[in-house]
PDB file of C-alpha atoms in Angstrom:
ATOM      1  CA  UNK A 497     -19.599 -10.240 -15.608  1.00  0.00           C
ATOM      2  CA  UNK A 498     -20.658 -11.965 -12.088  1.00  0.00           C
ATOM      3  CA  UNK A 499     -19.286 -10.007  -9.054  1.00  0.00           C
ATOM      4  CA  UNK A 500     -19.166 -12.158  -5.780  1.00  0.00           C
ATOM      5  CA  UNK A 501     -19.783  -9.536  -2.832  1.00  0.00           C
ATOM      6  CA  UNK A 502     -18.113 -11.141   0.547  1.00  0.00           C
ATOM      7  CA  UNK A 503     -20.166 -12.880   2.652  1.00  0.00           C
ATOM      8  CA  UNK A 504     -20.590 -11.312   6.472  1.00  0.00           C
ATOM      9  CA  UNK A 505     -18.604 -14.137   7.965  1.00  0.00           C
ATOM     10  CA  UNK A 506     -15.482 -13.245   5.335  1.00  0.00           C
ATOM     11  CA  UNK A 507     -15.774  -9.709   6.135  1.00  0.00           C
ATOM     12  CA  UNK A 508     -15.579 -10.385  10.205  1.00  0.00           C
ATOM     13  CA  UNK A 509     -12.966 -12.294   9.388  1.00  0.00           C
ATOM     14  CA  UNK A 510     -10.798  -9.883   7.180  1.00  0.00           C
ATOM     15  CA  UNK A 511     -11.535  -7.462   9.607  1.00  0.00           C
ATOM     16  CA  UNK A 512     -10.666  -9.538  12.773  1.00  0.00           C
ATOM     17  CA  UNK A 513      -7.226 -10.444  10.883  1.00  0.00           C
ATOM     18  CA  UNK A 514      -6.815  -7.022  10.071  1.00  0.00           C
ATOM     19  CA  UNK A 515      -6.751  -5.811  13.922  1.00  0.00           C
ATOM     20  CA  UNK A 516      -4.462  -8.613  15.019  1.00  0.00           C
ATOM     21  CA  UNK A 517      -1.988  -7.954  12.567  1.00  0.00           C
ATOM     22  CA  UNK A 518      -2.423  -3.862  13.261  1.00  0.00           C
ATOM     23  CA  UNK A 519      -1.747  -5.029  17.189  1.00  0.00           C
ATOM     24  CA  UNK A 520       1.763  -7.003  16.167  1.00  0.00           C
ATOM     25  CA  UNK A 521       2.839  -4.168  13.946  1.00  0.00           C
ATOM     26  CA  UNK A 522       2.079  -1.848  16.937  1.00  0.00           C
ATOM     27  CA  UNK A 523       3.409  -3.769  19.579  1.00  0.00           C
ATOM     28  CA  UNK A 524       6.329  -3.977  17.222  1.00  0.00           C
ATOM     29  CA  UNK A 525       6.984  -0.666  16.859  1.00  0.00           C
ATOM     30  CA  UNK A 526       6.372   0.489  20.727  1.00  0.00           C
ATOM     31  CA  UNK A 527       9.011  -2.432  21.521  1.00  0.00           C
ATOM     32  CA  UNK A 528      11.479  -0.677  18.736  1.00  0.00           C
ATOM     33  CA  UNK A 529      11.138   2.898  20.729  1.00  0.00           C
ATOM     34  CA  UNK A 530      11.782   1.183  24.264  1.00  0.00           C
ATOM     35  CA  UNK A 531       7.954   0.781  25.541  1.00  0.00           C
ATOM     36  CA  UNK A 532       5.685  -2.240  26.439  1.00  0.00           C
ATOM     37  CA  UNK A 533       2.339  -2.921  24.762  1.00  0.00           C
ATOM     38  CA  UNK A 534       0.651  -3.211  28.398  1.00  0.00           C
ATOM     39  CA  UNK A 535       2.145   0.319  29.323  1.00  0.00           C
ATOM     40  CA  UNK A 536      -0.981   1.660  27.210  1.00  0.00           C
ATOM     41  CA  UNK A 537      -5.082   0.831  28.084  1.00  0.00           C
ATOM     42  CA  UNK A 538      -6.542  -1.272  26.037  1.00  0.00           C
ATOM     43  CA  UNK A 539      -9.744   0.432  24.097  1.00  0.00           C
ATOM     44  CA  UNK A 540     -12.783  -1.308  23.850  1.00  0.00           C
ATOM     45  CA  UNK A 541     -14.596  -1.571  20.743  1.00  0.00           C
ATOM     46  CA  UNK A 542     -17.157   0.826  22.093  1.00  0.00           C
ATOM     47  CA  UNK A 543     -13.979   3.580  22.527  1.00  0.00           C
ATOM     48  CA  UNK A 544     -12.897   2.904  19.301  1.00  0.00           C
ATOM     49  CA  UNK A 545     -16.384   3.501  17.774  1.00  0.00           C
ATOM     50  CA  UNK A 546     -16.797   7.021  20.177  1.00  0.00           C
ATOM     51  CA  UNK A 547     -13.297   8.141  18.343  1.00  0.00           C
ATOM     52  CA  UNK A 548     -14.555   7.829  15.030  1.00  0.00           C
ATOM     53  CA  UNK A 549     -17.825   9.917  16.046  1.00  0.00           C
ATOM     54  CA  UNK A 550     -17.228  13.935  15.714  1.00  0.00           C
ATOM     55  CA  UNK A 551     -18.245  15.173  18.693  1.00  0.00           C
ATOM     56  CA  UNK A 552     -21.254  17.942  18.780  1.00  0.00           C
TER      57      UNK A 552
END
């Protein structure tokens, strides 16, 4: 049976949804607990990618 594979353009976009909807759910949650969004740094995609490195 045929298998489509996404297309780069459909994965950007899943994963560009995908962070704006993590960023409402967050902000939602910080508001619940009695803190602001802008209280916390914003990381830069190049932060996000040193995280996810092990250090060694």
């Amino acid at each position: 049976m045929f298998s489509e594979t996404p297309s780069e353009r459909q994965v950007r976009a899943q994963q560009k949804l995908i962070r704006f909807l993590a960023e409402i759910i967050a902000e939602k949650i910080l508001e619940e607990n009695g803190y602001c969004i802008s209280d916390f740094p914003k990381a830069s995609l190049t932060d996000q990618e040193n995280t996810d490195t092990p250090e060694k």
